[in-house]
Coordinates of C-alpha atoms and ligand atoms in Angstrom, one line a residue:
X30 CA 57.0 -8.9 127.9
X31 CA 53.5 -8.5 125.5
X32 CA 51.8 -11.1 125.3
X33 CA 51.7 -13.0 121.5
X34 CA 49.6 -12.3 118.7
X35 CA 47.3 -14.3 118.4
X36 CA 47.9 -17.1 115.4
X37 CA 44.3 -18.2 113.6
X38 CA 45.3 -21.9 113.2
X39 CA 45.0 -21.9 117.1
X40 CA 41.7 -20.9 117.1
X41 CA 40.2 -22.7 114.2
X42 CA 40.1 -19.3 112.3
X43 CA 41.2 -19.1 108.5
X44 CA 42.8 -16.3 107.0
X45 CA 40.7 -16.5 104.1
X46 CA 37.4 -16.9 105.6
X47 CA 37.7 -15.9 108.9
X48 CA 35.0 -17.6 111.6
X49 CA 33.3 -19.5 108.7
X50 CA 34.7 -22.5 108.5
X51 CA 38.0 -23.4 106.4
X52 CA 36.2 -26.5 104.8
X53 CA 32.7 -26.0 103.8
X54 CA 30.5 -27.2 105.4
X55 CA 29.1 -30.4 104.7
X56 CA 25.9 -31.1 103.2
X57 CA 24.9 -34.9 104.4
X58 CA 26.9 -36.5 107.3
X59 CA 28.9 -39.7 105.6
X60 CA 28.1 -42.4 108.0
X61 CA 24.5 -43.7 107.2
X62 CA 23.9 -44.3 110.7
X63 CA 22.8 -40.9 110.9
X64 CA 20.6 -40.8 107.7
X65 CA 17.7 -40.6 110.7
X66 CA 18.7 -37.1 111.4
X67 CA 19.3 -36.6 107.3
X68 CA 15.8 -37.3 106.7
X69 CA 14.1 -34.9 109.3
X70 CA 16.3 -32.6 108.8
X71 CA 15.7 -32.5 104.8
X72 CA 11.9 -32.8 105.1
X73 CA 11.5 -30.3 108.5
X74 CA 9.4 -28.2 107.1
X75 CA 7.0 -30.4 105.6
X76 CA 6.7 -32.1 108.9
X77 CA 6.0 -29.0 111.2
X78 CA 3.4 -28.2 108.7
X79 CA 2.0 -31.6 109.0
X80 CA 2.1 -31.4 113.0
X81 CA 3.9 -34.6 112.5
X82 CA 7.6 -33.5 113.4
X83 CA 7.2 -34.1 116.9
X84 CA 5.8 -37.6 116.6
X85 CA 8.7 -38.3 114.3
X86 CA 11.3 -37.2 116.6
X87 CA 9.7 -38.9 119.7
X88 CA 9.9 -42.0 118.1
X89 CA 13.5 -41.5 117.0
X90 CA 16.8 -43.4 118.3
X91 CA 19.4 -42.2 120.8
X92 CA 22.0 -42.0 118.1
X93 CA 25.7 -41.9 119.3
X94 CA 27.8 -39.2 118.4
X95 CA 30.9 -41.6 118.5
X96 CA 30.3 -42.1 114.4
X97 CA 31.7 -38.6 113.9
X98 CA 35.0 -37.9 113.2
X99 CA 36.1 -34.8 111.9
X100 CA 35.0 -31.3 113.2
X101 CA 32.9 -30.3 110.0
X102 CA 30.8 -33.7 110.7
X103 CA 30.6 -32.5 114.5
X104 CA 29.4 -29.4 113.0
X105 CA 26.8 -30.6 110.5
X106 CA 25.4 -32.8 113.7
X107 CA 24.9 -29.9 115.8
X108 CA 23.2 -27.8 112.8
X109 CA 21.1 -30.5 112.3
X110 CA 20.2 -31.0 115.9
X111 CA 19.3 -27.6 116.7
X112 CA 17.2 -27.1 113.6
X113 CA 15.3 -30.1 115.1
X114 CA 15.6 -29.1 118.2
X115 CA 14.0 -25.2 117.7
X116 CA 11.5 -26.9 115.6
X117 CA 10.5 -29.5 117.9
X118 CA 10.0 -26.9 120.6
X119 CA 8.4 -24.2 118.5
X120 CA 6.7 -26.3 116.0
X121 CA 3.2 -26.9 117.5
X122 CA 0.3 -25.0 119.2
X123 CA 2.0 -24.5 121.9
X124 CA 5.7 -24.0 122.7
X125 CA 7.4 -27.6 124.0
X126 CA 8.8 -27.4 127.5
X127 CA 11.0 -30.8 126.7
X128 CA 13.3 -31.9 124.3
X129 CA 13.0 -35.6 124.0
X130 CA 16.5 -37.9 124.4
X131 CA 16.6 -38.8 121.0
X132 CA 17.9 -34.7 120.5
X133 CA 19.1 -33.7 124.2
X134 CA 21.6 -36.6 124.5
X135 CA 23.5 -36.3 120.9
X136 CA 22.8 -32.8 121.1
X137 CA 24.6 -32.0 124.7
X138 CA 27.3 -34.3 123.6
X139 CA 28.1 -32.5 120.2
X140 CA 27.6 -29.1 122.2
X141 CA 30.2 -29.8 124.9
X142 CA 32.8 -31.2 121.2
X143 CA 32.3 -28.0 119.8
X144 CA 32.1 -25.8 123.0
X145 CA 28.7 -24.4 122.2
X146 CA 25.6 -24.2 123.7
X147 CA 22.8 -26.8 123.3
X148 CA 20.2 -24.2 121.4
X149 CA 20.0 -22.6 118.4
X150 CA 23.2 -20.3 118.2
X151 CA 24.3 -18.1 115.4
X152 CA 27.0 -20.4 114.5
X153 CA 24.6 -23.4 114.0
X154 CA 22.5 -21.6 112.0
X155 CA 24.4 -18.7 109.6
X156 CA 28.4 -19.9 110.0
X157 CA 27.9 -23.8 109.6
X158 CA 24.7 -23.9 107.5
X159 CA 25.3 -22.6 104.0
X160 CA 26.7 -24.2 100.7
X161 CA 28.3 -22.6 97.1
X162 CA 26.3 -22.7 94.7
X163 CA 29.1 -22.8 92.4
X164 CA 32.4 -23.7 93.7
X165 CA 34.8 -21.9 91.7
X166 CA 33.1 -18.6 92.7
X167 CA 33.4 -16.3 95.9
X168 CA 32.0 -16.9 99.0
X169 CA 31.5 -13.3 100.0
X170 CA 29.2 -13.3 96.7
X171 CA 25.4 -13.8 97.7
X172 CA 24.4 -14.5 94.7
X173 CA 26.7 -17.6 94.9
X174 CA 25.2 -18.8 98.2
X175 CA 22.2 -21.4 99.5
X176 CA 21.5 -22.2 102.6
X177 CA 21.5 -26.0 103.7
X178 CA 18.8 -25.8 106.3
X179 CA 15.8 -23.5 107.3
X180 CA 12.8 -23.7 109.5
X181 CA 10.6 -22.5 107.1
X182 CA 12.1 -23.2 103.7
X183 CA 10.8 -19.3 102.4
X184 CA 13.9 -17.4 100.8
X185 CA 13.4 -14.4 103.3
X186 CA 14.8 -16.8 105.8
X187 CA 18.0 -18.1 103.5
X188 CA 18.7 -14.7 102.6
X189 CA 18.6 -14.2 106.6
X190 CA 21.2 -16.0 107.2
X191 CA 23.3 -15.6 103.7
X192 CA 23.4 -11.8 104.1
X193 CA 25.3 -13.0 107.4
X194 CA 27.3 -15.5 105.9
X195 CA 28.6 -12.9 103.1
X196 CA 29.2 -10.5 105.4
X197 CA 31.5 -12.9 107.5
X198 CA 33.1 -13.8 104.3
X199 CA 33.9 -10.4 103.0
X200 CA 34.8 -9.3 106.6
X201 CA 37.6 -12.4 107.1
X202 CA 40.4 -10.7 105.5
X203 CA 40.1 -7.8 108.0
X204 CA 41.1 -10.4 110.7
X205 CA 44.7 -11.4 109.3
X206 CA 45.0 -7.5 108.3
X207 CA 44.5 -6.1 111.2
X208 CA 46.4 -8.4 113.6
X209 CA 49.3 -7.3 111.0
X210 CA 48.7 -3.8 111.9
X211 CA 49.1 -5.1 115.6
X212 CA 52.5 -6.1 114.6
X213 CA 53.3 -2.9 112.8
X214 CA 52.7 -1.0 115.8
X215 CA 54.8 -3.0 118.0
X216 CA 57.0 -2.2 115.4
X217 CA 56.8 1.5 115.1
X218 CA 55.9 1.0 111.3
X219 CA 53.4 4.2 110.7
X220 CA 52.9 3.1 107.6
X221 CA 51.9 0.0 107.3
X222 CA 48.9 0.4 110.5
X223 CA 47.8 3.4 107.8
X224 CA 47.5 0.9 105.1
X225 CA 45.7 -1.5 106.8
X226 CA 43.8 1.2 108.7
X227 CA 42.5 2.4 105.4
X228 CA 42.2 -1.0 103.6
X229 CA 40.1 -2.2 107.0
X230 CA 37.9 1.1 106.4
X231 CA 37.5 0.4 102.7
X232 CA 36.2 -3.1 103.5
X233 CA 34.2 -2.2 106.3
X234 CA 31.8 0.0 103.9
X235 CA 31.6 -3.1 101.3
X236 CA 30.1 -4.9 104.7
X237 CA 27.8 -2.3 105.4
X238 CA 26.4 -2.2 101.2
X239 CA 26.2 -6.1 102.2
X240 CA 24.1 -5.3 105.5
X241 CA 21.6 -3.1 103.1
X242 CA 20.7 -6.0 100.8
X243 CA 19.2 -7.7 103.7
X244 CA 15.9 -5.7 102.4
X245 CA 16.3 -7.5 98.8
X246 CA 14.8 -10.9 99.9
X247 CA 13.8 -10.8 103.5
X248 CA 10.6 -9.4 103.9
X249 CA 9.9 -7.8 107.4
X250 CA 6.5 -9.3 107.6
X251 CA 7.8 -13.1 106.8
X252 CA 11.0 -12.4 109.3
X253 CA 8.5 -11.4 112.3
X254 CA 5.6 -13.8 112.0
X255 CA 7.5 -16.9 110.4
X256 CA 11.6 -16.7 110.9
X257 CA 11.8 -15.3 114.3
X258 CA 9.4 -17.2 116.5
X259 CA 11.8 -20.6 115.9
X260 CA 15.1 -18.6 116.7
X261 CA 13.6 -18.0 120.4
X262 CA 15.3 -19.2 122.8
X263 CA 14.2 -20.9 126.1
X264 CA 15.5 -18.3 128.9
X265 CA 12.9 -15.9 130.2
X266 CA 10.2 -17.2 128.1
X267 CA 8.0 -17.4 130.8
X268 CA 5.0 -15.4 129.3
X269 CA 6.2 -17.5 125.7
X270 CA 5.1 -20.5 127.5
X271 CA 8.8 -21.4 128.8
X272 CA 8.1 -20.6 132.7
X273 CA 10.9 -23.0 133.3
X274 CA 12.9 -23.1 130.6
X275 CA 13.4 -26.3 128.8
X276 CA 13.5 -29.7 129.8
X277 CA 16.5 -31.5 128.0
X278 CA 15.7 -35.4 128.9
X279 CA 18.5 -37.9 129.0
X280 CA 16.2 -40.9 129.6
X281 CA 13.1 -42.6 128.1
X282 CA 11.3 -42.0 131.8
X283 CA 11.8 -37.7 131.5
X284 CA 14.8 -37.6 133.9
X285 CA 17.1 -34.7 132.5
X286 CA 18.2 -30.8 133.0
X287 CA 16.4 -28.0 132.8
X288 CA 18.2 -25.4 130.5
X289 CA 17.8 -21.5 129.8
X290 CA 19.6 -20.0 126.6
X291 CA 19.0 -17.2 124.6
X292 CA 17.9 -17.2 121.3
X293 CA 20.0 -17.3 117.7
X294 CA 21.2 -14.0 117.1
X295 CA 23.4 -11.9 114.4
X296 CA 24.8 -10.7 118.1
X297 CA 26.9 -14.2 118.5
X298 CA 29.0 -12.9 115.5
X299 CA 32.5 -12.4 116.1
X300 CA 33.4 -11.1 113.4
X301 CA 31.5 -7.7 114.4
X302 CA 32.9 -7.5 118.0
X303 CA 36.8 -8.3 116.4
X304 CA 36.2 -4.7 114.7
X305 CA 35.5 -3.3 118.4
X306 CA 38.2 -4.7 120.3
X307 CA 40.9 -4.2 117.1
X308 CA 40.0 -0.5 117.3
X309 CA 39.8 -0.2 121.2
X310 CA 36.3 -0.1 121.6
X311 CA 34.7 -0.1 124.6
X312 CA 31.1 -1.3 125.0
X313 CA 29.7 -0.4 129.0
X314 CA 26.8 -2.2 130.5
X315 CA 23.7 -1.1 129.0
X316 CA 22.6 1.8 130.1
X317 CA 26.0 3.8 131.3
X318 CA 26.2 6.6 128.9
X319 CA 30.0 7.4 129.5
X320 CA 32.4 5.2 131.5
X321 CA 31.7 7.5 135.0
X322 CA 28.1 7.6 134.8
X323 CA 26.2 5.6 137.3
X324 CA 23.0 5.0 134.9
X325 CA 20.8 5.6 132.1
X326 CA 18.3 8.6 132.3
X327 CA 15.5 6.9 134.3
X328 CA 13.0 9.1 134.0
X329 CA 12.1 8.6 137.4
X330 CA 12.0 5.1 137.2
X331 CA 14.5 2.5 138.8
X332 CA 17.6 2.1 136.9
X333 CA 18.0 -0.7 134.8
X334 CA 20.3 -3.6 136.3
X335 CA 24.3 -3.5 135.3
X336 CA 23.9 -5.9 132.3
X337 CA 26.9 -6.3 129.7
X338 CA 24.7 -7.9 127.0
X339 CA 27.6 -8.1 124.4
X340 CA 29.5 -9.6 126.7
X341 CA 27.4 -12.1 127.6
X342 CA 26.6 -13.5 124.0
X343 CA 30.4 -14.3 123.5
X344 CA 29.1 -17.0 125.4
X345 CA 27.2 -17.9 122.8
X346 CA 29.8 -18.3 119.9
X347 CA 32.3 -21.1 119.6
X348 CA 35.1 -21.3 121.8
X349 CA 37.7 -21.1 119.9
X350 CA 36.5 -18.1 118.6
X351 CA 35.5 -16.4 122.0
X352 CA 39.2 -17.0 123.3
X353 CA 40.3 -15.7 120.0
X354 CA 38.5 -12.3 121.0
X355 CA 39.8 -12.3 124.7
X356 CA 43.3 -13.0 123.1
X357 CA 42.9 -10.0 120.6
X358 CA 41.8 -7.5 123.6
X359 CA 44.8 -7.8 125.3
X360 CA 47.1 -7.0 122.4
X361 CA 45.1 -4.3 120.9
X362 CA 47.1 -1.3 120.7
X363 CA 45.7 0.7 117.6
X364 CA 44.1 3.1 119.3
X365 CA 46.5 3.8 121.7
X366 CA 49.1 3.9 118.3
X367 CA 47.1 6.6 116.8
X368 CA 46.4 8.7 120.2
X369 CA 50.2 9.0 120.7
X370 CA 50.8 10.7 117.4
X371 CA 48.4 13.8 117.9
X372 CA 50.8 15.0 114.4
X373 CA 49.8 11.8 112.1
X374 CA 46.7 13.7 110.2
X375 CA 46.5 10.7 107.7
X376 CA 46.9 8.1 110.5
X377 CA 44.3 9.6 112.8
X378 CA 41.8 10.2 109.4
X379 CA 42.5 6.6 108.7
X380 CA 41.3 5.5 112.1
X381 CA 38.5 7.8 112.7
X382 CA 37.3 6.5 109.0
X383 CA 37.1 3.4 110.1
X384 CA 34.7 4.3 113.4
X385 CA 32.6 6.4 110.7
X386 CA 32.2 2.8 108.8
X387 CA 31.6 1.2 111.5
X388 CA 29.1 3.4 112.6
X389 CA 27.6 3.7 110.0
X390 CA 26.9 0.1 110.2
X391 CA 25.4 0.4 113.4
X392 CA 22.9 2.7 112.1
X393 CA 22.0 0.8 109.0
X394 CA 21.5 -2.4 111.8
X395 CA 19.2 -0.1 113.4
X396 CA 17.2 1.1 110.5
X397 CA 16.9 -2.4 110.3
X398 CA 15.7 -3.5 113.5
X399 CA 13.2 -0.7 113.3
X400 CA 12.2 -2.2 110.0
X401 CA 11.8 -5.7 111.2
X402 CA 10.8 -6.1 115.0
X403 CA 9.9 -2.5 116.3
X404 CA 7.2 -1.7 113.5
X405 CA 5.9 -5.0 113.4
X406 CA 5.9 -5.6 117.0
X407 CA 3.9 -2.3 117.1
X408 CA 1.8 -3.2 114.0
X409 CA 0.7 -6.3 116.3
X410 CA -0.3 -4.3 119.4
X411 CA -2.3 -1.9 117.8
X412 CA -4.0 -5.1 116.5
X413 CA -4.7 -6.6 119.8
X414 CA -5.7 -3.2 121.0
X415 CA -8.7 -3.2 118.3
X416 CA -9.2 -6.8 119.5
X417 CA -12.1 -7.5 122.5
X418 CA -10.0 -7.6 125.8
X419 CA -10.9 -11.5 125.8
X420 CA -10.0 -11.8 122.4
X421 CA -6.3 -10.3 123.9
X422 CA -6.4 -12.2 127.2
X423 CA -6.8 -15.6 124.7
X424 CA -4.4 -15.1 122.7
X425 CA -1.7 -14.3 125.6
X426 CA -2.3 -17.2 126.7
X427 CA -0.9 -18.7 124.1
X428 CA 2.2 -16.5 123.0
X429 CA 3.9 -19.0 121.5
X430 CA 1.7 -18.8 118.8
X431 CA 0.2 -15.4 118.6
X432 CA 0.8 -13.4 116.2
X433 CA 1.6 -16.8 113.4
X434 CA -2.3 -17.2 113.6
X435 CA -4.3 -16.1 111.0
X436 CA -7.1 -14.2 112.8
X437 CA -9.1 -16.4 115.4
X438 CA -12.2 -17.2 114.0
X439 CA -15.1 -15.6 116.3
X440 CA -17.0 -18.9 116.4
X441 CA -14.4 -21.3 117.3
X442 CA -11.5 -19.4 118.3
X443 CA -9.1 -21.7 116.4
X444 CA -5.2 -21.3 115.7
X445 CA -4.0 -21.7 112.6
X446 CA -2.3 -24.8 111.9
X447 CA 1.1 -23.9 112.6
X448 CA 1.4 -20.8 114.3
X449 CA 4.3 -19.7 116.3
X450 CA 5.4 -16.6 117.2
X451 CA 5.5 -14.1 120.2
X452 CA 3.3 -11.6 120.8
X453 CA 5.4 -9.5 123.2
X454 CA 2.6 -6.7 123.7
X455 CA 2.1 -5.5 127.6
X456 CA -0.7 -7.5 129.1
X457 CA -3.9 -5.6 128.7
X458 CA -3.7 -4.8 132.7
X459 CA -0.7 -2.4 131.9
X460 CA 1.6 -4.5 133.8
X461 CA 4.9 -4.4 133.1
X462 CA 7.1 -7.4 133.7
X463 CA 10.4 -6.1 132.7
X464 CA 13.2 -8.9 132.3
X465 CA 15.1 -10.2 130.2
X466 CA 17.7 -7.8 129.5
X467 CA 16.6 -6.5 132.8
X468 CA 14.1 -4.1 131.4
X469 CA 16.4 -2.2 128.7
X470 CA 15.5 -0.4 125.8
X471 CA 16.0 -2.0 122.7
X472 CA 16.6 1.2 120.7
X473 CA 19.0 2.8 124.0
X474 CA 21.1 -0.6 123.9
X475 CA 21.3 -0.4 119.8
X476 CA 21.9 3.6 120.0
X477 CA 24.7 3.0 123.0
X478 CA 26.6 0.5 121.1
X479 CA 26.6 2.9 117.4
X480 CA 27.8 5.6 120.3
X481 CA 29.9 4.0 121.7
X482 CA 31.6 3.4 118.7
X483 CA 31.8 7.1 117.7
X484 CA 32.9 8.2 121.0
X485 CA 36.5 7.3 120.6
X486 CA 37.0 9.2 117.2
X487 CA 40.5 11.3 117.5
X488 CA 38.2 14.7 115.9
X489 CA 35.6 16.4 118.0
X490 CA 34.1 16.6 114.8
X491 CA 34.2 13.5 114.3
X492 CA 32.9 12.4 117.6
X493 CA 30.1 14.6 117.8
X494 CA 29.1 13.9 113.6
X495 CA 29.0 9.9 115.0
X496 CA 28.0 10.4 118.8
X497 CA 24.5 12.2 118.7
X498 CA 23.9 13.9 121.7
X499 CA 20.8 13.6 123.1
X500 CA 18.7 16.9 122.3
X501 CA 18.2 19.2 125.5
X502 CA 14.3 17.5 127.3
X503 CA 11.3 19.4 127.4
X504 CA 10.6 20.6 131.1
X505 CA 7.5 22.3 130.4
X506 CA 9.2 25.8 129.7
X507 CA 7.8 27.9 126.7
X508 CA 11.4 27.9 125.3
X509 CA 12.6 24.5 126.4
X510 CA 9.3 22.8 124.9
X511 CA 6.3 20.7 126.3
X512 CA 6.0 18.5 129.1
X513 CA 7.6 15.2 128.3
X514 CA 4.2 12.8 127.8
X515 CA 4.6 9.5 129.9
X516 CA 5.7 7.2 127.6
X517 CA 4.4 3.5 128.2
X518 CA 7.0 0.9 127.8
X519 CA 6.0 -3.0 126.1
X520 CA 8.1 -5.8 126.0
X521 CA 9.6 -6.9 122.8
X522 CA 11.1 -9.9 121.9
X523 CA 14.5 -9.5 119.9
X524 CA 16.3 -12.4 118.8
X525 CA 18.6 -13.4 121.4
X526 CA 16.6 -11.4 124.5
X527 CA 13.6 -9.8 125.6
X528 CA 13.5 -5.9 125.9
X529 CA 11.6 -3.2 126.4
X530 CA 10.2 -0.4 124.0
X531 CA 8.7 2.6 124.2
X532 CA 5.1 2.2 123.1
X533 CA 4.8 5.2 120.4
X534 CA 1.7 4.0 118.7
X535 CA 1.9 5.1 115.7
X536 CA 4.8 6.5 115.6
X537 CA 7.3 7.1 113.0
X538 CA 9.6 4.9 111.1
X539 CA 12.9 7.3 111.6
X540 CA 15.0 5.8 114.7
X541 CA 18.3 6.7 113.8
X542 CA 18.5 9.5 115.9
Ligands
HEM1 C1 16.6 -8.8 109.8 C2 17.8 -8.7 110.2 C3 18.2 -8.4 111.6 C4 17.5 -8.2 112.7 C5 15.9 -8.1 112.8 C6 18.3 -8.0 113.8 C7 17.9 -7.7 115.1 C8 18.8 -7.5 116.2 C9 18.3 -7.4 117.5 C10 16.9 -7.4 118.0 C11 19.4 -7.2 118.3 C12 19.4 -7.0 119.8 C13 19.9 -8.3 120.5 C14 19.0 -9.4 120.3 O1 17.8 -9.4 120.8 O2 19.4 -10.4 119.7 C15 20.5 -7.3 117.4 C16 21.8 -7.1 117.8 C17 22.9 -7.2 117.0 N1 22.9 -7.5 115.7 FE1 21.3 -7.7 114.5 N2 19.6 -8.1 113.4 C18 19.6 -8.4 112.1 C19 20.7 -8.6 111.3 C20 22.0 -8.5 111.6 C21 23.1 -8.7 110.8 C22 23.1 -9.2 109.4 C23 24.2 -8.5 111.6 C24 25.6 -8.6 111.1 C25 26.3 -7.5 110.8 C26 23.8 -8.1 112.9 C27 24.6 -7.8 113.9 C28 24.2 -7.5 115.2 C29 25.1 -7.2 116.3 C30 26.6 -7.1 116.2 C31 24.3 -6.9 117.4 C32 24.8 -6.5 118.8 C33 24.6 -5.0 118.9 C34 25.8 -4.3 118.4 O3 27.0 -4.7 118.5 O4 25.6 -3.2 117.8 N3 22.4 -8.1 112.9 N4 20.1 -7.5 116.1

């Protein structure tokens, strides 16, 4: 007996906007016992500016989440909670290592409603923080999109988040198509999984055009220095200023739980990992190359720990919608549809399109990482490397707000007034303190997962146009090339982890490889 298909009303999903939520969400919480929250909330970034926020929220009530009623107010709570919340920790000089009561309390409770965690999640702030700007228009438009909240109120950081918030909406009709085509092979019916096979391909390159406007309005410089520093998150922060994590206080004399949770990150979306498990697939630890490989290439060094880091951030996305995903891998049968008809040119075209798209999108995602942490990340290190080592050591003691400073002045050494940011450069003793991810590569785990999507294309063409192989390594022979140069590795911090990444000062700007 298979098990059901999964039906979207038992997950909270709609069919015409997918993991965005059915009813918009809303834009002031009805009960004016919360108008507290309204009002930091609505003036946030005047008050971090101010170094007032803190104060304010120190001096705030233990508000009781039994005033909420429906889900989209439970939802609105816990945007506006974590918005305070990342604020109130990353706000100041220095990072916070406690969250007062006035945030943990509501914000544990409204976190266990909506089966979340307590921290800043991609939900919170791209699927549950947007409005229309006019309602009789699309939501998969961006020009018809706003965001409710940000940390820093600059339109690089809305369009951060709307470019997600479009792409979910314009991806949501791929979820009720392709559970269709899951029928249709149960049935037999050829032609319908090529229709939808072909329909899903079509839409999938409208999501990638969407993924390229993200240069339009988000400016690399703004989304290192000013957006990214408040979507850190509290676990292996240690160097951040988070050697503990964070201290989420349930009573007015600092009794409460330490927590650890990764930061807010585009990887929490469903939507992107329902187009891997509706095709079949298959993302390894990072660092296997194929599914009998024991590890990365080391290089000599230690291998990097077995670590599934998609995986792991389904434990970052509403419930609902991670049992949604568990539900739709054990009825996926697409691939295994196509692979038994080695005679079906147009079905196994259709199918290996839709890899190509989505591979495609991968690499796009990666030109844009390059774009936005691993050349500014680099740009910052070459800076502290022109910097006196005491210069460096200061400002590493204070990561939290590196790289937000304007330069320290050489006479006082001041920060600037609101600076935030992590300065994930190696300390100037060459240590390496791999964690994190334990240790991995940003650019391997990016490059493994646009593989791994190639990799189970019907064509060898296919597979090898969408799976680069790695090019045959120097060993020092006059044919084979020069000796590979040891290559120093630096800790960067990504959105939801910290990675590593090869130092090429310098370097180019092509990573696509
Ligand atoms: C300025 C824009 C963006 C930056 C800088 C960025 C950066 C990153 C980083 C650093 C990671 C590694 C994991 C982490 O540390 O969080 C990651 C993973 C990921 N990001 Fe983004 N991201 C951006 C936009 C997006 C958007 C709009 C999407 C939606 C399509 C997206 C989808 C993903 C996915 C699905 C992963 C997991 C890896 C994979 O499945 O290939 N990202 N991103």
């Amino acid at each position: 007996m298979l098990p059901p298909i999964p039906a979207l009303a038992d997950y909270g999903i709609s069919p015409t906007h997918g993991f965005l939520p059915e009813v918009l969400p809303l834009t002031r919480l009805p009960d004016p016992y919360y108008n507290k929250w309204e009002a930091v909330a609505a003036n946030l970034q005047a008050l971090i500016l101010s170094g007032r926020l803190r104060g304010v929220i120190d001096r705030l009530p233990v508000l009781s989440t039994t005033g909420l009623e429906h889900d989209a107010e439970w939802r609105r709570a816990y945007s506006l909670l974590i918005f305070m919340a990342h604020g109130y920790i990353w706000g100041g000089d220095s990072p916070s290592e406690r969250l007062p009561p006035s945030i943990s309390v509501p914000l544990l409770q409204v976190s266990e409603h909506l089966e979340v965690p307590p921290v800043a999640t991609y939900a919170g702030l791209c699927l549950w923080n947007f409005k229309l700007l006019f309602v009789d228009e699309p939501v998969d438009e961006l020009e018809n999109l706003a965001t409710l909240h940000t940390f820093t109120g600059s339109m690089d950081e809305s369009w951060f988040y709307l470019v997600s918030v479009a792409i979910e909406a314009r991806a949501a009709p791929i979820i009720p198509l392709m559970l269709t085509a899951i029928a249709a092979a149960r049935n037999g019916d050829h032609g319908a999984v090529l229709r939808c096979l072909r329909t899903f391909a079509e839409r999938l390159a409208e999501v990638g055009s969407l993924l390229g406007r993200m240069h339009d309005h988000c400016h690399p410089t703004v989304f290192y220095d000013r957006i990214r520093p408040f979507l850190a998150g509290s676990k292996n922060m240690a160097e951040a200023g988070l050697p503990n994590g964070v201290l989420y206080e349930l009573d007015d004399a600092g009794r409460g739980e330490l927590h650890q949770y990764s930061g807010g990150s585009n990887a929490q979306s469903s939507i992107i990992q329902f187009f891997d498990l509706v095709l079949g697939i298959e993302h390894r630890p990072t660092g296997n190359k194929d599914a009998g490989a024991g590890g990365e290439e080391t290089r000599g060094r230690a291998p990097a720990p077995q670590h599934n880091f998609i995986q792991e951030m389904r434990k970052y996305m509403p419930g609902p919608h991670a049992r949604f995903l568990n539900d739709v891998a054990s009825v996926a049968n697409i691939r295994e549809f196509v692979n038994e008809r080695p005679g079906d040119v147009e079905l196994r075209v259709a199918f290996d399109s839709c890899l190509a798209m989505l591979s495609k999108l991968r690499d796009r995602h990666i030109d844009i990482v390059t774009r936005y942490i691993v050349l500014p990340s680099r740009a910052v290190r070459a800076r502290s490397r022109s910097r006196s080592p005491e210069a460096v050591r200061k400002q590493r003691l204070n990561l939290a707000t590196a790289s937000r400073q304007p330069p320290q002045s050489p006479t006082t050494g001041r920060k600037g007034p609101q600076g935030i940011a992590l300065d994930t450069s190696s300390p100037p003793d060459g240590r390496k303190d791999l964690k994190g991810t334990g240790g991995t590569q940003l650019m391997s785990f990016l490059k493994q997962a646009r593989d791994e999507t190639g990799e189970i294309a019907v064509y060898e063409w296919a597979k090898r146009y969408m799976s680069r192989l790695p090019r045959t390594e120097g060993k020092g022979d006059f044919f084979l090339g020069k000796a590979e140069r040891p290559v120093e590795e630096v800790e960067v911090a990504g959105l939801a982890a910290t990675w590593t990444m090869e130092d090429e000062y310098g370097g180019g700007i092509c990573n696509t490889g």
